[in-house]
Structures are given as C-alpha cells and as structure tokens.
Short mmCIF file of C-alpha atoms in Angstrom, two decimals:
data_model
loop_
_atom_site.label_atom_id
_atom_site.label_comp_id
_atom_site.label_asym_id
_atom_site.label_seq_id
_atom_site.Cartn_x
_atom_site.Cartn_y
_atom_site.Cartn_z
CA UNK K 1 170.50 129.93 63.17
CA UNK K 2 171.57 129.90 59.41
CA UNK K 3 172.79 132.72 58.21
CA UNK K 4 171.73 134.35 54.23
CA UNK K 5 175.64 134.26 53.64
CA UNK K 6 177.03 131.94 51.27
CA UNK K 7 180.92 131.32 51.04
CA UNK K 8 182.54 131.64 47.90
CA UNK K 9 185.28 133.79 46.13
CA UNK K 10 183.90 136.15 43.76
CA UNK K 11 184.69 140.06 42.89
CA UNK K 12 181.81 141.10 45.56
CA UNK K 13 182.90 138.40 48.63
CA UNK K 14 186.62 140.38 48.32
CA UNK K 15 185.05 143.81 48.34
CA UNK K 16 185.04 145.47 51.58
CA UNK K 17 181.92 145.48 53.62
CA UNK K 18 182.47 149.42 53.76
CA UNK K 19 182.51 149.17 49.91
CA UNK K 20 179.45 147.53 49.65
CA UNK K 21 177.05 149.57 52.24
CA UNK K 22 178.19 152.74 50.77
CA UNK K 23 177.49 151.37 47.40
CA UNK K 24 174.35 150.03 48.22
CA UNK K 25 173.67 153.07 49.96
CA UNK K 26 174.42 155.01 46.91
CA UNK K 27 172.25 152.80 44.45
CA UNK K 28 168.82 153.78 46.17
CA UNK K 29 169.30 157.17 46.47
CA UNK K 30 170.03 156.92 43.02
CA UNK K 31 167.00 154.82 42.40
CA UNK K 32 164.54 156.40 44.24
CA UNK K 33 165.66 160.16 42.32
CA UNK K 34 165.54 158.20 38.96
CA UNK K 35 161.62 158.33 37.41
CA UNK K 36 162.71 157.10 33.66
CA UNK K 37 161.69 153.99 33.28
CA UNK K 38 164.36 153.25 30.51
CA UNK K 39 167.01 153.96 33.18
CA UNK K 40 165.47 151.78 35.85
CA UNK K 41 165.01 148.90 33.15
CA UNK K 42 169.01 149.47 32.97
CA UNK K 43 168.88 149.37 36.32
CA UNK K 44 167.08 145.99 37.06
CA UNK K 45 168.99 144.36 34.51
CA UNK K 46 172.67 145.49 36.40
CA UNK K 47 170.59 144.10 39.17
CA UNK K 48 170.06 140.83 37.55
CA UNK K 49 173.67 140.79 36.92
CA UNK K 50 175.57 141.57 39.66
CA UNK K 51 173.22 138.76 41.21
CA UNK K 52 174.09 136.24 38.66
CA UNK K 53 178.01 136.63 39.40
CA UNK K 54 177.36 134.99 42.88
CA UNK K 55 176.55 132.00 40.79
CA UNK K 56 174.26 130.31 43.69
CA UNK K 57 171.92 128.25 40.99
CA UNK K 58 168.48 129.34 39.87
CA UNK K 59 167.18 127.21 42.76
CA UNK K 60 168.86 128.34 45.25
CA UNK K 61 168.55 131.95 43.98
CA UNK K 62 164.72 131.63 43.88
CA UNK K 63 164.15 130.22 47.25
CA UNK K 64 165.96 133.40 48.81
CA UNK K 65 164.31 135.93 47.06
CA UNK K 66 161.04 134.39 46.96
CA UNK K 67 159.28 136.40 49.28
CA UNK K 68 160.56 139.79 48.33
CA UNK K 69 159.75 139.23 44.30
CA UNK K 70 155.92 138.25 45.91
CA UNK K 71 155.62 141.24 48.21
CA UNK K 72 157.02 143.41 44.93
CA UNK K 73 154.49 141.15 42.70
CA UNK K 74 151.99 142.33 44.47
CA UNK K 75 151.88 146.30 44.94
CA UNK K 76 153.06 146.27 41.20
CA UNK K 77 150.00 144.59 40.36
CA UNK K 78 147.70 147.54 42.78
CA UNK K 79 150.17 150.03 41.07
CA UNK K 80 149.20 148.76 37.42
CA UNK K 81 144.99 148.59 38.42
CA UNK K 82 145.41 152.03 40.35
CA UNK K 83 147.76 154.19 37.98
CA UNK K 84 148.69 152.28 35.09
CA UNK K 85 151.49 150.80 33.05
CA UNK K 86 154.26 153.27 33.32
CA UNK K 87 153.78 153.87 37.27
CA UNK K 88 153.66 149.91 37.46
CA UNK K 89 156.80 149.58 35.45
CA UNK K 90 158.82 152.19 37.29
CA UNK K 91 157.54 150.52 40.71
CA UNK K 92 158.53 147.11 39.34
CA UNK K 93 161.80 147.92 38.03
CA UNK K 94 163.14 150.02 41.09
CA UNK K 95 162.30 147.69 43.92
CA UNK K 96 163.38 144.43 41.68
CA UNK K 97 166.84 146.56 41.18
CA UNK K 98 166.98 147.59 45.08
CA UNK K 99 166.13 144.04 46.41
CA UNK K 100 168.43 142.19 43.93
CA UNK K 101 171.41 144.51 45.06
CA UNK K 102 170.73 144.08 48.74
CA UNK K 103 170.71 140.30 48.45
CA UNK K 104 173.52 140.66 46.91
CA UNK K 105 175.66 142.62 49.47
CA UNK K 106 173.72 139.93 52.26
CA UNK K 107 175.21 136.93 50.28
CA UNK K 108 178.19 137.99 50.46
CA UNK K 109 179.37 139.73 53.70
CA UNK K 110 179.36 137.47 56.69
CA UNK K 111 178.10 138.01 60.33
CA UNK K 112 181.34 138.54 61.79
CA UNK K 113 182.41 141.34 59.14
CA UNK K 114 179.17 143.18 59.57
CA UNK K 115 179.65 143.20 63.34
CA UNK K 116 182.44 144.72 62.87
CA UNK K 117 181.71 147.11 60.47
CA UNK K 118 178.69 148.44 62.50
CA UNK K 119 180.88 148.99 65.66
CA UNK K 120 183.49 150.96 63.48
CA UNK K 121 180.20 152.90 62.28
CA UNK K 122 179.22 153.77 66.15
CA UNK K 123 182.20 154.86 67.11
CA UNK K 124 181.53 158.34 66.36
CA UNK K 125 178.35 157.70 69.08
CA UNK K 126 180.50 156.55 71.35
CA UNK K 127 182.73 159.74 71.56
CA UNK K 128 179.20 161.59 72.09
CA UNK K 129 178.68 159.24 74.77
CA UNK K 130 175.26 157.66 73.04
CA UNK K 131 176.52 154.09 73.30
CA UNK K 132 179.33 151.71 73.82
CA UNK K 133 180.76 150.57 70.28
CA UNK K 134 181.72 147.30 71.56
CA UNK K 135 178.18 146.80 73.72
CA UNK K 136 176.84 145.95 70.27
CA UNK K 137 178.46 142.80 68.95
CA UNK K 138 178.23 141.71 72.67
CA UNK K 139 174.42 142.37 72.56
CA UNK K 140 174.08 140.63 68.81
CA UNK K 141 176.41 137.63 70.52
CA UNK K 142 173.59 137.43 73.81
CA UNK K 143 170.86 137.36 70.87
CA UNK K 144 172.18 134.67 68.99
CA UNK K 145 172.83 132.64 72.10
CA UNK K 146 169.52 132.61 73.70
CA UNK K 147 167.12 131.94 70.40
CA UNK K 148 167.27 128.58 70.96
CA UNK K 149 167.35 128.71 74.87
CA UNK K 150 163.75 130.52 74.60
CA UNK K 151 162.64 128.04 72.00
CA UNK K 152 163.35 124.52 74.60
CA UNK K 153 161.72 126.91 76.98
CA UNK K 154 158.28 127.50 74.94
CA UNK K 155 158.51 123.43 74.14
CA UNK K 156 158.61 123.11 77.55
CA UNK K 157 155.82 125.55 78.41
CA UNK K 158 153.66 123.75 75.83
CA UNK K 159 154.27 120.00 77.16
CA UNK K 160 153.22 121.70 80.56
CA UNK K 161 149.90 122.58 79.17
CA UNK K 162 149.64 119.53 77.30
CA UNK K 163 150.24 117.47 80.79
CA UNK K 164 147.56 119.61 82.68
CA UNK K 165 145.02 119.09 79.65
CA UNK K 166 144.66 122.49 78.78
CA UNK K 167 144.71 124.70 75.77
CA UNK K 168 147.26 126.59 74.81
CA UNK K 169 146.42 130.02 74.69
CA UNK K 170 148.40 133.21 73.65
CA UNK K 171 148.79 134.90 76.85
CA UNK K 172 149.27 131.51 79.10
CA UNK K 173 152.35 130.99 76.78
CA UNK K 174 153.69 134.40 76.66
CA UNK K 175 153.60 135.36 80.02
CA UNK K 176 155.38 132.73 81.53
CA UNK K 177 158.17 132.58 78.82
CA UNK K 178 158.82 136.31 79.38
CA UNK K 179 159.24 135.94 83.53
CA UNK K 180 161.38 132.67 82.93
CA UNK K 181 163.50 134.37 80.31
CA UNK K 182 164.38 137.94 81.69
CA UNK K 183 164.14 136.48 85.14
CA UNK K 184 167.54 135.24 84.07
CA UNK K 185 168.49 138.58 83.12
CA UNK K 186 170.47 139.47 86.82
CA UNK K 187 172.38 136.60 86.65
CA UNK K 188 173.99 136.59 83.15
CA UNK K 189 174.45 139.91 83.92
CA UNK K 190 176.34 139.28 87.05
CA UNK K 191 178.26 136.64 84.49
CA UNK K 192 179.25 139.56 82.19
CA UNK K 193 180.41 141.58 84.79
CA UNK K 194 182.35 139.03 86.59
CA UNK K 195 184.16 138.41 83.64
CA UNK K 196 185.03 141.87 82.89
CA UNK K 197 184.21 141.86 79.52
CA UNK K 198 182.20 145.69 79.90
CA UNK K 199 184.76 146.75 81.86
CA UNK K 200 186.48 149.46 80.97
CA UNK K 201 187.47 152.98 81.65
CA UNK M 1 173.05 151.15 79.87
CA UNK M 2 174.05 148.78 82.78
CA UNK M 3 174.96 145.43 81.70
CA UNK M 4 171.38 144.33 83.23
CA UNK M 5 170.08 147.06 81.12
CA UNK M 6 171.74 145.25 77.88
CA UNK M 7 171.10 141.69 78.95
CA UNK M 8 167.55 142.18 79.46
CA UNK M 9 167.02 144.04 75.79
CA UNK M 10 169.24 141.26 74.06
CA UNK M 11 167.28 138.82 76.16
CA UNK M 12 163.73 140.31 74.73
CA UNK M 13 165.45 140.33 71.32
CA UNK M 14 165.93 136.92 71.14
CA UNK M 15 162.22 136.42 72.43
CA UNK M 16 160.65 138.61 69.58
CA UNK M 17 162.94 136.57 67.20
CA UNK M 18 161.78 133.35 68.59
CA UNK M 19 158.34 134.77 67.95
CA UNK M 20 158.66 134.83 64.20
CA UNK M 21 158.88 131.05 64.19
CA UNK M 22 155.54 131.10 64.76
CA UNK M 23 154.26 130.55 61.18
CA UNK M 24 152.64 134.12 59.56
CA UNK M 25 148.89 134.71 58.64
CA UNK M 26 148.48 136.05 54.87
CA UNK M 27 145.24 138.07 55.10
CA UNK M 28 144.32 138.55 51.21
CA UNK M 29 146.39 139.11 48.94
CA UNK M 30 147.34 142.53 50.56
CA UNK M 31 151.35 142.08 50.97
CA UNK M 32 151.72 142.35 54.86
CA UNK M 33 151.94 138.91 56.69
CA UNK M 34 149.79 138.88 60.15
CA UNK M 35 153.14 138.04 62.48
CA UNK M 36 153.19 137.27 66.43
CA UNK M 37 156.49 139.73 65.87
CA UNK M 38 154.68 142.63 66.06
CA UNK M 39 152.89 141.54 69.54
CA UNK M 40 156.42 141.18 70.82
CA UNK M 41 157.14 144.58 69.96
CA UNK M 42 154.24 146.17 71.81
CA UNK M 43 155.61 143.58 74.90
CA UNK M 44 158.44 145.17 74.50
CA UNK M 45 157.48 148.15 75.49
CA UNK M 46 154.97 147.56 77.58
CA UNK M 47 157.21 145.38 80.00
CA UNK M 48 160.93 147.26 79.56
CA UNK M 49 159.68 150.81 78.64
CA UNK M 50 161.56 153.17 76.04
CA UNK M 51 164.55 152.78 76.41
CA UNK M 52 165.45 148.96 76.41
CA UNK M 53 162.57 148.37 74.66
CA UNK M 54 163.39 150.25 71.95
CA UNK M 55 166.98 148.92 71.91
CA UNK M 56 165.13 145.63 72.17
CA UNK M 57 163.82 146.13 68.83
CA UNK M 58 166.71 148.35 67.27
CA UNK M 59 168.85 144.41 67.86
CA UNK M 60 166.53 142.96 65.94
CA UNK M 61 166.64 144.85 63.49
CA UNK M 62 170.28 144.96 63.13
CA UNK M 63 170.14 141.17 63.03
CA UNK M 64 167.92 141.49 59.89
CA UNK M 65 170.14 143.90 58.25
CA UNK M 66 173.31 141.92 58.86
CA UNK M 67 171.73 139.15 57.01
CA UNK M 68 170.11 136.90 59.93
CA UNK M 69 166.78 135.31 58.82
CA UNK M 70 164.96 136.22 62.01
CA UNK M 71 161.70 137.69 60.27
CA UNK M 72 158.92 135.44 60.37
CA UNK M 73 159.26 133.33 57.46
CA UNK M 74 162.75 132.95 57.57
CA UNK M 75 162.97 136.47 56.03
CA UNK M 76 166.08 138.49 56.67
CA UNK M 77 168.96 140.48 54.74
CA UNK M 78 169.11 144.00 53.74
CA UNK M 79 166.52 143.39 50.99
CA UNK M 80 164.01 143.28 53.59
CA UNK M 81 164.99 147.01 53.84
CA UNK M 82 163.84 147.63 50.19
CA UNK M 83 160.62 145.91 50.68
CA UNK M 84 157.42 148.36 49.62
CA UNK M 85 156.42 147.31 53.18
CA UNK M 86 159.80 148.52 54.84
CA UNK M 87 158.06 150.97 56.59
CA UNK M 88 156.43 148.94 59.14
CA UNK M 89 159.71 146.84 60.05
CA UNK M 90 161.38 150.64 60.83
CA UNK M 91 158.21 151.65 62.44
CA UNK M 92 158.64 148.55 65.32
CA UNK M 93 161.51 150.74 66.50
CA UNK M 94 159.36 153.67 67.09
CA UNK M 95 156.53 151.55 68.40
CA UNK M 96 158.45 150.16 70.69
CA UNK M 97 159.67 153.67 72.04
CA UNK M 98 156.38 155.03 71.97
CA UNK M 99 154.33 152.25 73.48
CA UNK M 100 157.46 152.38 76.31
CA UNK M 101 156.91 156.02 77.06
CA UNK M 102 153.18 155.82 77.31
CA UNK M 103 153.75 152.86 79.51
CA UNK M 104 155.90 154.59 81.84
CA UNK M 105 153.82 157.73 81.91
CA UNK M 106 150.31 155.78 82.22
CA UNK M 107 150.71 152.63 83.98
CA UNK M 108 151.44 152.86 88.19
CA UNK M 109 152.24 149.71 90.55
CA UNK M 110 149.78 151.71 92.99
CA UNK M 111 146.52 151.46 90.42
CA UNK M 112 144.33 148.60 90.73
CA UNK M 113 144.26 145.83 87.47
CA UNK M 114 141.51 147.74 85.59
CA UNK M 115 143.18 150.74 85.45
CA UNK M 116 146.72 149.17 84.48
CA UNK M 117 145.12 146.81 81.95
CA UNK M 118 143.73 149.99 79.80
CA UNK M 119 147.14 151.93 80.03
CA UNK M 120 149.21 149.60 78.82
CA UNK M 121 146.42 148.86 75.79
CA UNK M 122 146.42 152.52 74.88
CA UNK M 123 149.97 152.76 74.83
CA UNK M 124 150.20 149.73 72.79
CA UNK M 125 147.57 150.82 70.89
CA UNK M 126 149.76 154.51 69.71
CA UNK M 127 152.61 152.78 69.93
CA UNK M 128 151.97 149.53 67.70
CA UNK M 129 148.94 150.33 65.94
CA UNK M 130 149.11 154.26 65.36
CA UNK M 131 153.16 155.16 64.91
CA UNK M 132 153.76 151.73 63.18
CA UNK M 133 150.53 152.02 60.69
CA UNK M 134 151.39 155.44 60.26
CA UNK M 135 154.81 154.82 59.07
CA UNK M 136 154.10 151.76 56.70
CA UNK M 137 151.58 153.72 55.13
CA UNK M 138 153.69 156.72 54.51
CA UNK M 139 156.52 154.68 52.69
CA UNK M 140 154.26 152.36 51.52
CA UNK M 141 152.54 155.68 49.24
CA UNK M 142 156.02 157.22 49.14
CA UNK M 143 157.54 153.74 47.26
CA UNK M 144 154.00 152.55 45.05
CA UNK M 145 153.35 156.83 44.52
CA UNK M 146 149.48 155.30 44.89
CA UNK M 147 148.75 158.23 47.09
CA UNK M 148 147.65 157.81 50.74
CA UNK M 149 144.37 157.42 50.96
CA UNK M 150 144.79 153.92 48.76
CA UNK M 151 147.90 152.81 50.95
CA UNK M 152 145.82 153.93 54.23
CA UNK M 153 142.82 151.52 52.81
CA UNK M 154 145.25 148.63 52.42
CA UNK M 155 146.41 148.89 55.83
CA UNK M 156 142.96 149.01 57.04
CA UNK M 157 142.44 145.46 57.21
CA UNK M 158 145.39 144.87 59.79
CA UNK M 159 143.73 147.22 62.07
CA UNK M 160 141.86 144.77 64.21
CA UNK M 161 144.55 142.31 64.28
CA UNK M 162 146.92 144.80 65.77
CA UNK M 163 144.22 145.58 67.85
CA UNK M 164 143.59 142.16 69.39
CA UNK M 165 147.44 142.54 69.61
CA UNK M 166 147.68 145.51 71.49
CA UNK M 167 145.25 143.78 73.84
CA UNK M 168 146.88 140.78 74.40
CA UNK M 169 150.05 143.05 75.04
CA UNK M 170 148.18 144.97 77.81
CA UNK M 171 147.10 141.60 79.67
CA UNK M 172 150.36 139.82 79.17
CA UNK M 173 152.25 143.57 80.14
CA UNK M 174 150.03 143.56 83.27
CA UNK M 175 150.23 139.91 84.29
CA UNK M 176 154.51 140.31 84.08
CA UNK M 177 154.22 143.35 86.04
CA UNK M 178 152.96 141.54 88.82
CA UNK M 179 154.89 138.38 88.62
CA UNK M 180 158.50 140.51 87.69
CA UNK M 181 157.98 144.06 87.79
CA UNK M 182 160.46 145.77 85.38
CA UNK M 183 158.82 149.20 84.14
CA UNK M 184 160.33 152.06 85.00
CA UNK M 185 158.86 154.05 86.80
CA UNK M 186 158.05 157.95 85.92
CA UNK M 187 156.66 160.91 87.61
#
C-alpha cells in the first residue's frame, strides 16, 4: 500500500505532527464558526497557499484532491439551486479551505509519526484502563500486513469458481474469504503471544 | 481485549479495506459512491459483535486519517474527514457497534436459519442503514445548511442499496456462524 505522504523538506514536513493536528484542529472550528464569506474567501486562498508550498506539481496536486474538489463540486452546486449564491459561496469556500489544509497536514506527516503520535494521544485511555496505547500501532502493523494476504486469497477464491464454471456471486465470495481469513485469527494470535510482544505488566 | 480479540478486529480491518478495491458505483450525480465497504461494516458486526466490530471499523478509520488510501477509490487522508459526506464514514463506527449489539441480543446458535437470517438483517438494517443514514444526513444538513428534509431526500436513493446490503450481510453473517461461530453470545 502507497501511502498520501510525499518526502520532501519544507516548513510543514519539519513541523511537529502535534503542531499540525492541533492546528488543523483549530482551523475548522474556526471555519465552521466563521459565516462571512469575505473571511472564508481569505480563508480558501491561505488554503491554496499553504498547499502550494509543498510544491508537488499541478498534476500531481490534482490527481490527489480530485475526488474531494468533485464531492465539494457537487453539494455547492445543490447549495447554489437550493439557497443561492451566498450560501453556495460560503459552502464552497469553507470545505475547499478545510480539505486543502488536511491534505496538507496528510502530505506531509508520515505513517510512522502518526502512529506515534496517536499512541502518545491514548495514553491518557490507557491510565483509565480503556485500551492499551501500544495495542494500536500493533493493530495498524496486523492491518497493513494482511491487505494483500486477503487480496491472493479472493484471487484464489475467484480462480476456484472460475475452475468449477460458476458465477461469482457476492455471498459465495464473501463467506469463504471471511472463515479462511479470521480462521487464522488463533494462530497469529498464539504468534503474538509467543513472542511476548503484549506482554506486559 | 485478548490478543485474539485484536487479531481478529485487525484481521476484519484489513478485509473491509480489501473491500474498497472493489471499484465504487456513482448513482447520479448525488456525491455518495455505492461501496462494497459499507457491506463489510454491517459483516462486521454481524460476525464479531460490538465490541471488535466496532474496533474493526474504528482501525480503519484511523488508517484513513493517518493518510492510508484505503477508501474505495484510493481515497484516504484527513481531507476525507472534511468531506460534506464525512458523516457517513464516522457513522460506520456506530453501525458497526449497533448492528453488533443487535446481533448479540437477537441472533441465538439454538434458533433455526429463518429466524437467524432476519436478526442479523434487522440489526444490519439499524445498524448500517438507520444510525449510518442518520448521521450522514445530519452533517450532511449541518455542513450544506440545506436543511434536512433536502439532505434526507438525497440520501434516499442509497436506501435500497444498503438494503440489499444489509441482506447480503444477514446471509453471509448466518452462513459464517455456522461454518466459524464467533458472536458473542448474550443473555
């Protein structure tokens, strides 16, 4: 799997990761109290900008925002039929401001930083005793690992079909992916624990 | 959480991901792609009940929001977050939950088929259809300020798609029961 981060050295890559969550954080409670659409036009444009300084090429830059700007496209355009121009504008402008900066913070913090940022963020859970801080990256790790194990397994599922001369249907594919997959479930396990890697305490 | 607990969440995690790579169905031009995604949140549910279900889902979500393009489409990142149609991503968390709880309180290994078929279908029917809808509209009318009855007839036309969803859930839910049971079981 390919992750949305892109490498580079710019003012936002050196930021913290705490920096930038807060700030983002920040920017749409700010944008979602804000109803002047002068202020939001401000707003879109700082968007544009602090986009821009990743310098990843109008290309590029298109491709990964391409289906936000659509979805946004869209519900401007029922905004503008539904309630007008100044509704439509204030819709357009906030989201486009909102989605810009997000991408933005996603471009540049990598996997491994958010990982750790989140467990830092539930430790306070774990000292209620909700979760296990570390559980997570070791859950996001098991996640990443097994994508493509599921996807050989629903290739092979399909050839199966395909051998037999039948149609593939919804629940003859989905039923038999789910037992193979989590039947696999006691053994990894077992793995984990063997290892020690949840052990603590 | 046992580590079984955790491995068989991260393991349906990775399945509901690996469902987004089947390619989405634009109904309209109404902004809400028609996703397999959301039939592997209602099996979510409807085969690990509330709890790992719903942590199921919560990884997946964390996998968008750490920048992973595991939406169908290749959509991921924290701008997914500030989508008008947000509301239905952070509603799969809830359906999941939901649909798991009805699950555990509806469906018994002692019924016969019939009976276990239709419990899982109305729980992934409240779960994925009713909390998730609900949700997406309500943000949906919060972010456009269209009002709700105009957000409420958008959503209307992914009604029987979720439906047919929430029925495939219930036979595939049923048919893993008996092969694998996993659902918790409550009083």
């Amino acid at each position: 799997m390919k992750t949305l981060y892109v490498e580079g050295d710019t003012f936002l890559h050196r930021l913290s990761p705490r920096a930038k969550l807060l700030g983002l954080a920040m920017a749409s409670l700010f944008l979602f109290v804000i109803h002047s659409p002068v202020v939001l036009v401000v707003a879109a444009m700082f968007g544009c900008i602090v986009y821009a300084s990743l310098r990843l090429g109008w290309r590029q830059s298109w491709l990964r925002l391409r289906p936000i700007l659509l979805t946004i496209a869209v519900v401007a355009l029922f905004t503008l039929v539904l309630n007008g121009q100044h509704d439509a504008l204030v819709v357009v402008t906030r989201l486009t401001a909102l989605a810009l900066l997000a991408a933005a913070v996603t471009a540049t913090t990598s996997t491994g930083d958010f990982i750790d940022e989140i467990t830092r963020l539930a430790m306070p859970l774990e000292r209620l005793g909700l979760v296990r801080a570390a559980d997570i990256g070791l859950s996001i790790g098991l996640v990443i690992r097994f994508v493509p194990e599921i996807l050989s397994r629903y290739q092979a599922i399909r050839d199966a079909h395909s051998a037999r001369g039948l149609k593939v249907r919804p629940l003859t594919l989905a039923v038999p992916l789910i037992i193979l997959t989590l039947k696999n479930a006691d053994e990894i396990a077992a793995a984990i624990d063997a290892r020690g890697i949840r052990a603590q305490k | 959480m046992t580590t079984r607990d955790l491995v068989l969440a991260a393991l349906f995690a990775a399945i509901i991901v690996a469902l987004g790579l089947v390619p989405p169905i634009m109904l309209g031009f109404i902004p809400v792609p028609i996703t397999a995604q959301s039939l592997g949140v209602m099996l979510a549910g409807v085969i690990l009940g509330a709890k790992r279900g719903g942590f199921a889902v919560l990884l997946v979500l964390l996998l968008v929001a750490i920048g992973l393009p595991v939406l169908s489409g290749g959509r991921g990142g924290l701008a997914t977050f500030a989508s008008p149609t947000a509301g239905y991503l952070v509603g799969w968390f809830f359906a999941a939950v939901v649909t798991g709880y009805c699950s555990e309180r509806f469906v018994d290994r002692s019924q016969n088929g019939l009976v276990q078929i239709t419990g899982f279908f109305l729980a992934a029917l409240l779960g994925g259809v009713v909390v998730d809808h609900a949700l997406g509209i309500l943000y949906l009318a919060y972010v456009t300020g269209t009002g709700l009855a105009t957000a409420f007839i958008g959503d209307l036309s992914f009604v029987p798609g979720d439906v047919l969803k929430a029925m495939i859930a219930a036979l595939a839910g049923r048919a893993v029961m008996v092969g694998y049971p996993l659902l918790p079981q409550r009083a």
